[in-house]
PDB file of C-alpha atoms in Angstrom:
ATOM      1  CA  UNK A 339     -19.889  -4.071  -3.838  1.00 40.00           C
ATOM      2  CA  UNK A 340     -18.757  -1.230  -1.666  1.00 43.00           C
ATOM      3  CA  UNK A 341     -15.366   0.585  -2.663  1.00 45.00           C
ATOM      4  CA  UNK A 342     -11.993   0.182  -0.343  1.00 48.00           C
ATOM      5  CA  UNK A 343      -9.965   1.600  -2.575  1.00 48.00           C
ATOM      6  CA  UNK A 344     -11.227   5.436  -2.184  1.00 51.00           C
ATOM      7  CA  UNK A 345      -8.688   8.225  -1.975  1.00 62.00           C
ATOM      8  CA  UNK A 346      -5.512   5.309  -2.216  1.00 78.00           C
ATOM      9  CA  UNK A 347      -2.929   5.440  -4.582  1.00 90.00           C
ATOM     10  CA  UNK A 348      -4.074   4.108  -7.850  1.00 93.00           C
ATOM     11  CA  UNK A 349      -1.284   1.633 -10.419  1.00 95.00           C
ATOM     12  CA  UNK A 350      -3.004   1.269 -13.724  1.00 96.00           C
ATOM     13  CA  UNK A 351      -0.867  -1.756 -15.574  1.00 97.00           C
ATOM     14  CA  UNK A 352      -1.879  -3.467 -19.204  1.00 97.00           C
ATOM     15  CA  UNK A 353      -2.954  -6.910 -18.939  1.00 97.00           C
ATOM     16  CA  UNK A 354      -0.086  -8.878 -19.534  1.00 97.00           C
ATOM     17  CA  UNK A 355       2.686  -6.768 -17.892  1.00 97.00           C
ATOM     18  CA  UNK A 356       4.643  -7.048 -14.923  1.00 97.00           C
ATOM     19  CA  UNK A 357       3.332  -4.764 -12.230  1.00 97.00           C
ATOM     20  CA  UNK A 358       5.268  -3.379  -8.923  1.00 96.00           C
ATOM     21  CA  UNK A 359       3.624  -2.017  -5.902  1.00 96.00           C
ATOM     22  CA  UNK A 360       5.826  -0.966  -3.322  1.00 94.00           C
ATOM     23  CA  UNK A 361       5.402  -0.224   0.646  1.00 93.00           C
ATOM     24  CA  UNK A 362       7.461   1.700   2.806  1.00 90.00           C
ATOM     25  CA  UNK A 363       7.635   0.499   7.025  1.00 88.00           C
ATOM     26  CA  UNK A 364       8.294   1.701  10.053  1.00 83.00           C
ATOM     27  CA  UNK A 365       8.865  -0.665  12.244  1.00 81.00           C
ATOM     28  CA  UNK A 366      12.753  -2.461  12.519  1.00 80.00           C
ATOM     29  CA  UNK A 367      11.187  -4.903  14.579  1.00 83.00           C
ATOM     30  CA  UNK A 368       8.936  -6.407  12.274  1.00 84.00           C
ATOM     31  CA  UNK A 369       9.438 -10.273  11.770  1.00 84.00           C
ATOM     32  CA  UNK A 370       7.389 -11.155   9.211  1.00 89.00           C
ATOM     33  CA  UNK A 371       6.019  -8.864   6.283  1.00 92.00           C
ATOM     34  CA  UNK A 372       2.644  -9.566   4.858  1.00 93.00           C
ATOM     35  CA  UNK A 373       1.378  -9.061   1.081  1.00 95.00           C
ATOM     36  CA  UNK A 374      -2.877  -8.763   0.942  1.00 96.00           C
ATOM     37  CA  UNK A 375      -5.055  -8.791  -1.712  1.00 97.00           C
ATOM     38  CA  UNK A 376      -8.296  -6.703  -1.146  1.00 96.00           C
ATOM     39  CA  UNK A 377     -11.513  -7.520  -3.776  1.00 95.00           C
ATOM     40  CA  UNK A 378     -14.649  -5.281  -3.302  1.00 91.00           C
ATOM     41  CA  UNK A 379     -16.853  -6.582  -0.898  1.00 89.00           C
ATOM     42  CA  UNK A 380     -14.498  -8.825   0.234  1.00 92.00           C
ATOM     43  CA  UNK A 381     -12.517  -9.281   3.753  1.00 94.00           C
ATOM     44  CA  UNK A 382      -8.162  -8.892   2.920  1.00 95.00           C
ATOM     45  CA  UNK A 383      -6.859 -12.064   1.393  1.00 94.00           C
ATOM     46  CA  UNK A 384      -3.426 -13.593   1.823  1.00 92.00           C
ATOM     47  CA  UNK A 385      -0.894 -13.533  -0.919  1.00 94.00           C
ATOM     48  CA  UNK A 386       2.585 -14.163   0.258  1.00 94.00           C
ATOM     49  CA  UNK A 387       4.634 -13.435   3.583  1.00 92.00           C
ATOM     50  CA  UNK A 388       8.580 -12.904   4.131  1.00 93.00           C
ATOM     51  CA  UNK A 389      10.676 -13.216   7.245  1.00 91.00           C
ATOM     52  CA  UNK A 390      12.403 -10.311   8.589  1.00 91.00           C
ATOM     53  CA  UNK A 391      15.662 -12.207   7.807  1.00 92.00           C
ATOM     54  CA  UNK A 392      15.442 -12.552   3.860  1.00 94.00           C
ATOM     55  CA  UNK A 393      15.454 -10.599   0.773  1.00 96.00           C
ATOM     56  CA  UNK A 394      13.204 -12.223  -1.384  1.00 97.00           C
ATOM     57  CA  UNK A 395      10.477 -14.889  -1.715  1.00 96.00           C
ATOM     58  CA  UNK A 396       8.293 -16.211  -4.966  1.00 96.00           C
ATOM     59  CA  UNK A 397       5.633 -17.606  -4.753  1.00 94.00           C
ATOM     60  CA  UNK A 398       2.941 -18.525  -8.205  1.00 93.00           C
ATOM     61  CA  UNK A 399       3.265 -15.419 -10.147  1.00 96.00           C
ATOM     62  CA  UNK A 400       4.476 -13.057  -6.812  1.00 97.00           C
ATOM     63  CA  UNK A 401       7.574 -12.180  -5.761  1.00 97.00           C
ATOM     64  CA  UNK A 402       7.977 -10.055  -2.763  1.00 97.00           C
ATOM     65  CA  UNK A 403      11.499  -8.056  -1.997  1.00 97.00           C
ATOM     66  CA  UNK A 404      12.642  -6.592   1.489  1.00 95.00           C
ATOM     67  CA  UNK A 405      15.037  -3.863   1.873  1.00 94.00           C
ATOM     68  CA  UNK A 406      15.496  -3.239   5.004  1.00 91.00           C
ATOM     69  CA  UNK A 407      18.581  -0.817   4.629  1.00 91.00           C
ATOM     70  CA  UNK A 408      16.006   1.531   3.695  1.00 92.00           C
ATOM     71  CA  UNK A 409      12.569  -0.277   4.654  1.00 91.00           C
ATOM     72  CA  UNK A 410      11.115  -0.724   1.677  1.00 92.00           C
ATOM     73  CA  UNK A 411       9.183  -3.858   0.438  1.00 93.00           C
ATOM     74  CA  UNK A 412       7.836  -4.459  -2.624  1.00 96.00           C
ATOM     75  CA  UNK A 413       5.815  -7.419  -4.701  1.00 97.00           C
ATOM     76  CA  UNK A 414       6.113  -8.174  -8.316  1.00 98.00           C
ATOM     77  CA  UNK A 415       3.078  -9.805 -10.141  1.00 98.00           C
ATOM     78  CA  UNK A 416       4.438 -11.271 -13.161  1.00 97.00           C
ATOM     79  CA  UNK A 417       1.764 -11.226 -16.062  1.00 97.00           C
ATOM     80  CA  UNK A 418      -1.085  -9.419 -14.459  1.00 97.00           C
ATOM     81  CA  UNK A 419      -4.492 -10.536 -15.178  1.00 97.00           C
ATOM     82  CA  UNK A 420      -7.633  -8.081 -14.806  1.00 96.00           C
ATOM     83  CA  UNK A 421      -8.720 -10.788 -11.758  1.00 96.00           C
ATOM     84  CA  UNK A 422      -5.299  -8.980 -10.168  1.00 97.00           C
ATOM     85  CA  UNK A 423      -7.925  -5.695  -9.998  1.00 97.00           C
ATOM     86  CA  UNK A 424      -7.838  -5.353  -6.157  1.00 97.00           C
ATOM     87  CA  UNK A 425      -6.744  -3.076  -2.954  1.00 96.00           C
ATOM     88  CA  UNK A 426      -2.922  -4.610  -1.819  1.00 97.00           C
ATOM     89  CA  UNK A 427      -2.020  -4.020   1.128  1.00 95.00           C
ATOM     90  CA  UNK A 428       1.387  -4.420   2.875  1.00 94.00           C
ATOM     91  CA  UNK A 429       1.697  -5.681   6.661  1.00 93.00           C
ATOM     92  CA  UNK A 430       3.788  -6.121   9.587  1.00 90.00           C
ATOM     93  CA  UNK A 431       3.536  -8.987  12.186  1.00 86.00           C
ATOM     94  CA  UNK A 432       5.472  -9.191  15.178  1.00 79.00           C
ATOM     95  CA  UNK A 433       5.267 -11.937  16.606  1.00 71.00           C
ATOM     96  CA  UNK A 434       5.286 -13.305  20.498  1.00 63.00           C
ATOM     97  CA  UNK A 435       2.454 -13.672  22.334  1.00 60.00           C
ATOM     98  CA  UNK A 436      -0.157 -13.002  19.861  1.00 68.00           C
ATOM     99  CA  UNK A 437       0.002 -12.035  16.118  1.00 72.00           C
ATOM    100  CA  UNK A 438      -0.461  -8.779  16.103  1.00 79.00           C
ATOM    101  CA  UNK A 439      -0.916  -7.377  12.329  1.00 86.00           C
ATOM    102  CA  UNK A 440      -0.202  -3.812  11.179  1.00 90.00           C
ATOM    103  CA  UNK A 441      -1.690  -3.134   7.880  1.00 92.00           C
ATOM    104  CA  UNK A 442      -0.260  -0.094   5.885  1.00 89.00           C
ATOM    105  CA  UNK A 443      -1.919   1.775   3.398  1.00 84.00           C
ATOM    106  CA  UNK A 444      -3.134   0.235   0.498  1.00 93.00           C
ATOM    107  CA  UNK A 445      -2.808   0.958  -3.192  1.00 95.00           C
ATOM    108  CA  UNK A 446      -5.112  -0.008  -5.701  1.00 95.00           C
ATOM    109  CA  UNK A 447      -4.165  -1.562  -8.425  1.00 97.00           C
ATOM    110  CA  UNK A 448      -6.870  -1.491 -11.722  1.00 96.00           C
ATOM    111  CA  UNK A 449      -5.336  -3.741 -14.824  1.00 97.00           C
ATOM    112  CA  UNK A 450      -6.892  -3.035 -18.252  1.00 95.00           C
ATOM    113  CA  UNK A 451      -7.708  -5.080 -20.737  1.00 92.00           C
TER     114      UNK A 451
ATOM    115  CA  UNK B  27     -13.682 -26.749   4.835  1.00 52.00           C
ATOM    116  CA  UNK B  28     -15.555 -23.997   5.819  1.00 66.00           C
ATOM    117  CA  UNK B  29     -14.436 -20.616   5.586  1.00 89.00           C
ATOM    118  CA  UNK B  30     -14.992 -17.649   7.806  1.00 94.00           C
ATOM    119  CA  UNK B  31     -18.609 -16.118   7.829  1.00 96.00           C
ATOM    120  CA  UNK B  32     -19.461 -12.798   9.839  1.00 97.00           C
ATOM    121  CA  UNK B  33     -22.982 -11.581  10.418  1.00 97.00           C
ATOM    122  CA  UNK B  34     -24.675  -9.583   9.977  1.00 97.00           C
ATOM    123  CA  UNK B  35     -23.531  -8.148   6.409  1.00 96.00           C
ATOM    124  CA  UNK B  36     -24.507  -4.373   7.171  1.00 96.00           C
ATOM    125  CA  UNK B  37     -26.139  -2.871  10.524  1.00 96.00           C
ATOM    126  CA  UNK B  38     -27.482   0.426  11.336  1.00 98.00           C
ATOM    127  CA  UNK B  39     -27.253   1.588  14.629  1.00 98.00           C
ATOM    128  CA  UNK B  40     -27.825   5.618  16.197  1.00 98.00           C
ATOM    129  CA  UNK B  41     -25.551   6.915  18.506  1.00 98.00           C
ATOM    130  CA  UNK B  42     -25.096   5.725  21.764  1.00 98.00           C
ATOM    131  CA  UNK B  43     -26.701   2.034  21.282  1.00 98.00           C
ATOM    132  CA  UNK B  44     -24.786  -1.449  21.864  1.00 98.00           C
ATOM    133  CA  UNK B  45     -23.702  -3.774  19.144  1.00 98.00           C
ATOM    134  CA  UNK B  46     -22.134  -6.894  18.704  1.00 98.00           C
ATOM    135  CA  UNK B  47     -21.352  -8.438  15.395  1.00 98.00           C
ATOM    136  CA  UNK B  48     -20.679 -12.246  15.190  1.00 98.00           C
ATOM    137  CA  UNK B  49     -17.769 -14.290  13.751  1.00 97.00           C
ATOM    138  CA  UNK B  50     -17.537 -18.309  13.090  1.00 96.00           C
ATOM    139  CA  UNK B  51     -13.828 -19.205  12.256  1.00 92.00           C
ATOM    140  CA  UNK B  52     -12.450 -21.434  10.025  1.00 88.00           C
ATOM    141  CA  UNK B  53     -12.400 -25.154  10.855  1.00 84.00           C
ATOM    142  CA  UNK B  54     -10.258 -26.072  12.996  1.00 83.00           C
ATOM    143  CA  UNK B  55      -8.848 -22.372  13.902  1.00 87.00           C
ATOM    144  CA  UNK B  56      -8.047 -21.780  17.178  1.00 88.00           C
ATOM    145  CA  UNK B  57      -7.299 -17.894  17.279  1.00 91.00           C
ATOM    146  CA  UNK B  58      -9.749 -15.039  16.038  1.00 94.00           C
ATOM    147  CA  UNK B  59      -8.751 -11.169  15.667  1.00 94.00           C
ATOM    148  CA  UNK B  60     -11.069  -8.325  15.107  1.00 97.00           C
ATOM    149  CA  UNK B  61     -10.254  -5.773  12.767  1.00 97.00           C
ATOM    150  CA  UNK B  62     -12.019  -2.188  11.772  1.00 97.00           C
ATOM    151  CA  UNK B  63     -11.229  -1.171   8.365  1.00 96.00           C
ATOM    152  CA  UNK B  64     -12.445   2.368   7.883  1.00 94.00           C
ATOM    153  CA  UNK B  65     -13.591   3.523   4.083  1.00 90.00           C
ATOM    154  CA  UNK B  66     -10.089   3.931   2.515  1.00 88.00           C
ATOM    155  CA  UNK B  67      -7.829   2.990   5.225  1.00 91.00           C
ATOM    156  CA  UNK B  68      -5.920  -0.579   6.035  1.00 93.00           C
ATOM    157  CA  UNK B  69      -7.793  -2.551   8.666  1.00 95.00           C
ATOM    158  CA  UNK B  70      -6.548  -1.600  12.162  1.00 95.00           C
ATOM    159  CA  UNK B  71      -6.124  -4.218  15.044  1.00 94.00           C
ATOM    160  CA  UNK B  72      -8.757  -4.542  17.796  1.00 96.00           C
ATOM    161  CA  UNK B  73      -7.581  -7.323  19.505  1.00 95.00           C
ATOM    162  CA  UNK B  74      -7.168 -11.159  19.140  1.00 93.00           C
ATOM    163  CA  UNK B  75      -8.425 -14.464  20.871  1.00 93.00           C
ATOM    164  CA  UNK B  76      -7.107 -17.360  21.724  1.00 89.00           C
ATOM    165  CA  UNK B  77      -8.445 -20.248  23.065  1.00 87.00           C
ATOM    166  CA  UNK B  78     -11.217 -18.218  24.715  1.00 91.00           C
ATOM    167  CA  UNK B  79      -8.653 -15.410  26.675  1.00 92.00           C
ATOM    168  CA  UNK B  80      -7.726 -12.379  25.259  1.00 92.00           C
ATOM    169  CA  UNK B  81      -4.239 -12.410  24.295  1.00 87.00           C
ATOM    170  CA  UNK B  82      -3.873  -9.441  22.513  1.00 88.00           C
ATOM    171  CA  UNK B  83      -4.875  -5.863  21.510  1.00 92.00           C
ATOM    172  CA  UNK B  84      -4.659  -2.789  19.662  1.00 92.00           C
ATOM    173  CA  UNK B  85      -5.490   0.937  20.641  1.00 93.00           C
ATOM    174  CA  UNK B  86      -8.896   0.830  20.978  1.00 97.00           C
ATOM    175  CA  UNK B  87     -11.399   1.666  24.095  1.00 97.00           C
ATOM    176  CA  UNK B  88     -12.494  -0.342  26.541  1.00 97.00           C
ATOM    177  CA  UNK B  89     -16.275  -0.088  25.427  1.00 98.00           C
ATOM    178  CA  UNK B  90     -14.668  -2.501  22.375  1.00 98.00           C
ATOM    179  CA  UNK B  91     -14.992  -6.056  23.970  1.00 97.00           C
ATOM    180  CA  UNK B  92     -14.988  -9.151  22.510  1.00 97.00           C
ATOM    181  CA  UNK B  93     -15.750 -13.483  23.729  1.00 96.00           C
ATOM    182  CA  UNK B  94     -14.131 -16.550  22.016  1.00 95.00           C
ATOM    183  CA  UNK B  95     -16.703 -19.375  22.606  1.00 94.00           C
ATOM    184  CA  UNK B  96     -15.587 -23.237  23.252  1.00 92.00           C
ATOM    185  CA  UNK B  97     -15.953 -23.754  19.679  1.00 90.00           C
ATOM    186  CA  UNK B  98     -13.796 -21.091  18.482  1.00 90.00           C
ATOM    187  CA  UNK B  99     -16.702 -18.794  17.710  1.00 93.00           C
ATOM    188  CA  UNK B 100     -16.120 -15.445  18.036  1.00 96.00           C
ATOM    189  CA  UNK B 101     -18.197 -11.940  19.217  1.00 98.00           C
ATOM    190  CA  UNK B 102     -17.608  -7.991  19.231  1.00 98.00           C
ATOM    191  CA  UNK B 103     -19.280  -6.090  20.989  1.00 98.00           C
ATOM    192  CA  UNK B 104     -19.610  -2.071  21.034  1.00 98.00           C
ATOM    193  CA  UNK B 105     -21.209  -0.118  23.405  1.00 98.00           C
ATOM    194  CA  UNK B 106     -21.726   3.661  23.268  1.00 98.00           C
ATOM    195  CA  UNK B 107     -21.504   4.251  19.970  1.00 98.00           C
ATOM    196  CA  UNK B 108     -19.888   7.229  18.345  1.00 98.00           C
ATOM    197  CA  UNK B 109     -19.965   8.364  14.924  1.00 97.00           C
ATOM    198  CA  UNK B 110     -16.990   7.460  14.164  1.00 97.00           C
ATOM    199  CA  UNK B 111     -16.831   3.734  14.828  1.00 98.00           C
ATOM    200  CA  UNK B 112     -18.787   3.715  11.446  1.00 97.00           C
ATOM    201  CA  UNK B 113     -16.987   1.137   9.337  1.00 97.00           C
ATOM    202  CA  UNK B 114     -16.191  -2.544   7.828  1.00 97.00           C
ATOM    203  CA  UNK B 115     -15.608  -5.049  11.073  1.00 98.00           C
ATOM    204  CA  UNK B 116     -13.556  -7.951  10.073  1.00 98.00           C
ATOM    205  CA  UNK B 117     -12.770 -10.993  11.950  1.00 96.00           C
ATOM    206  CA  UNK B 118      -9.901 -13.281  10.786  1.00 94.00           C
ATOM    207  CA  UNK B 119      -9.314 -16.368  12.133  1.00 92.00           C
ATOM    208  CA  UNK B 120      -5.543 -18.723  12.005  1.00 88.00           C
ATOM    209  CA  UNK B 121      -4.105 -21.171  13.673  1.00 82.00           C
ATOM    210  CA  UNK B 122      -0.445 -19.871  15.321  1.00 70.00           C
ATOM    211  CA  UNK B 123       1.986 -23.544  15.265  1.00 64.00           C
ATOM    212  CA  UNK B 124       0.417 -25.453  12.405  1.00 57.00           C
ATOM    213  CA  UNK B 125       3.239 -24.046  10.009  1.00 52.00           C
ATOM    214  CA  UNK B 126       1.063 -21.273   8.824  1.00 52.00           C
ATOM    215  CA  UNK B 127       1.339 -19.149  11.314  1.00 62.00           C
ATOM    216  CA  UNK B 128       1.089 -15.668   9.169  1.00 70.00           C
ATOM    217  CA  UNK B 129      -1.906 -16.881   7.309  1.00 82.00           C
ATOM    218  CA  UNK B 130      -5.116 -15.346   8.648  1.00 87.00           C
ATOM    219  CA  UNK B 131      -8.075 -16.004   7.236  1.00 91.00           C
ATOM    220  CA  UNK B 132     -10.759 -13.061   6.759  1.00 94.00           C
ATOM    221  CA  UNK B 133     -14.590 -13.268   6.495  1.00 95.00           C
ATOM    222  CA  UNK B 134     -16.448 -10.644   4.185  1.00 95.00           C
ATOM    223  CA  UNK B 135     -16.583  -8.080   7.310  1.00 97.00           C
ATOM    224  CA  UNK B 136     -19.880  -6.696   8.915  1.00 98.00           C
ATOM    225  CA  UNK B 137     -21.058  -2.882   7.553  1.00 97.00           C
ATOM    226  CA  UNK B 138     -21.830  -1.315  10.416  1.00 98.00           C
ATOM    227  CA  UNK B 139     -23.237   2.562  10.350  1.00 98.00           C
ATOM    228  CA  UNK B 140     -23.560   4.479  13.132  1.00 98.00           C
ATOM    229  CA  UNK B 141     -26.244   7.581  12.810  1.00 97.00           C
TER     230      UNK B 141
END
């Protein structure tokens, strides 16, 4: 399948570990923040979102942490399996109107066996 | 349920032709967005539909258009095309109000390359 990961930043974790991928914003006026999960071939998939107004959510195996003191998010994927092997990609939705969805850069992240 | 298919998978156009790619949402979606996702990047809003009106768009040039049909269908369509709109198209479609509002749903994206 074609490649999106070219030219991103790369995360190599051991299967089994915890891994941390991390995504600096821009925008204050973000409501929601968006985690997706990016396969080869494939179109972005949804992982997990967080309101503007809270500082951490879990979901199965994800956790994603705002910051917003110094705009940083950041999701945690507890015992990574090599099916984790994907683009993620951090996003901002403001809401009102329409959902608008601002996707930052990605990073890949390649889990080995 | 059936999830969100695009077509075609990958086009080849030249320069200066028309296109339009084709998106069927998700059952019982009501609101599409079009995406281009250049080789590398994060997909970059083209604009959104809802309930057949536009409702929404990103920085993109007027020769991007788009239709939602009655059944939630969706097209793009490109005219005059430049090198550079070479890229993956993706649709997503959601349904704002049903308690997931954040949750798009993508299809697998049309290649489109533009010679």
């Amino acid at each position: 399948g074609e490649s999106v990961g070219l030219h991103l930043p790369t995360l190599s974790v051991q299967e089994g570990d915890n891994s941390i991928i991390n995504c600096a914003y821009s925008n204050s006026a973000s409501d929601y923040f968006i985690w997706y999960k990016q396969e080869s071939g494939k179109g972005p998939q949804f992982i997990i979102d967080i309101r503007s107004n809270m500082d951490k959510r879990q979901g199965q195996r994800v956790t994603v942490l705002l910051n917003k003191t110094v705009k940083h998010l950041s999701l945690q994927i507890a015992a990574t399996q090599p099916g984790d092997s994907a683009v993620y990609f951090c996003a901002e939705l403001i809401g009102g109107g329409y959902q608008k969805v601002t996707f930052g850069t990605g990073t890949k992240l390649q889990v080995i066996p | 349920e059936t999830g969100v298919t695009q077509s075609p998978t990958h086009l080849i156009k030249t320069r200066g032709q028309q296109v339009t790619l084709r998106c069927s949402s998700q059952s019982g979606h009501n609101t599409v967005s079009w995406y281009q996702q250049a080789l590398g990047q994060g997909p970059q809003f083209i604009f959104q539909y809802y309930r057949e009106e536009e409702n929404g768009r990103g920085n993109f040039p007027p020769r991007f258009s788009g239709l939602q049909f009655p059944n939630y269908s969706s097209e793009l369509n490109v005219n005059a095309l430049e090198l550079d709109d070479s890229a993956l198209y993706l649709c997503a479609s959601s349904s704002p109000g049903t308690g997931f509002d954040n949750e798009q749903f993508f299809g697998p994206g049309t290649r489109l390359t533009v010679l």
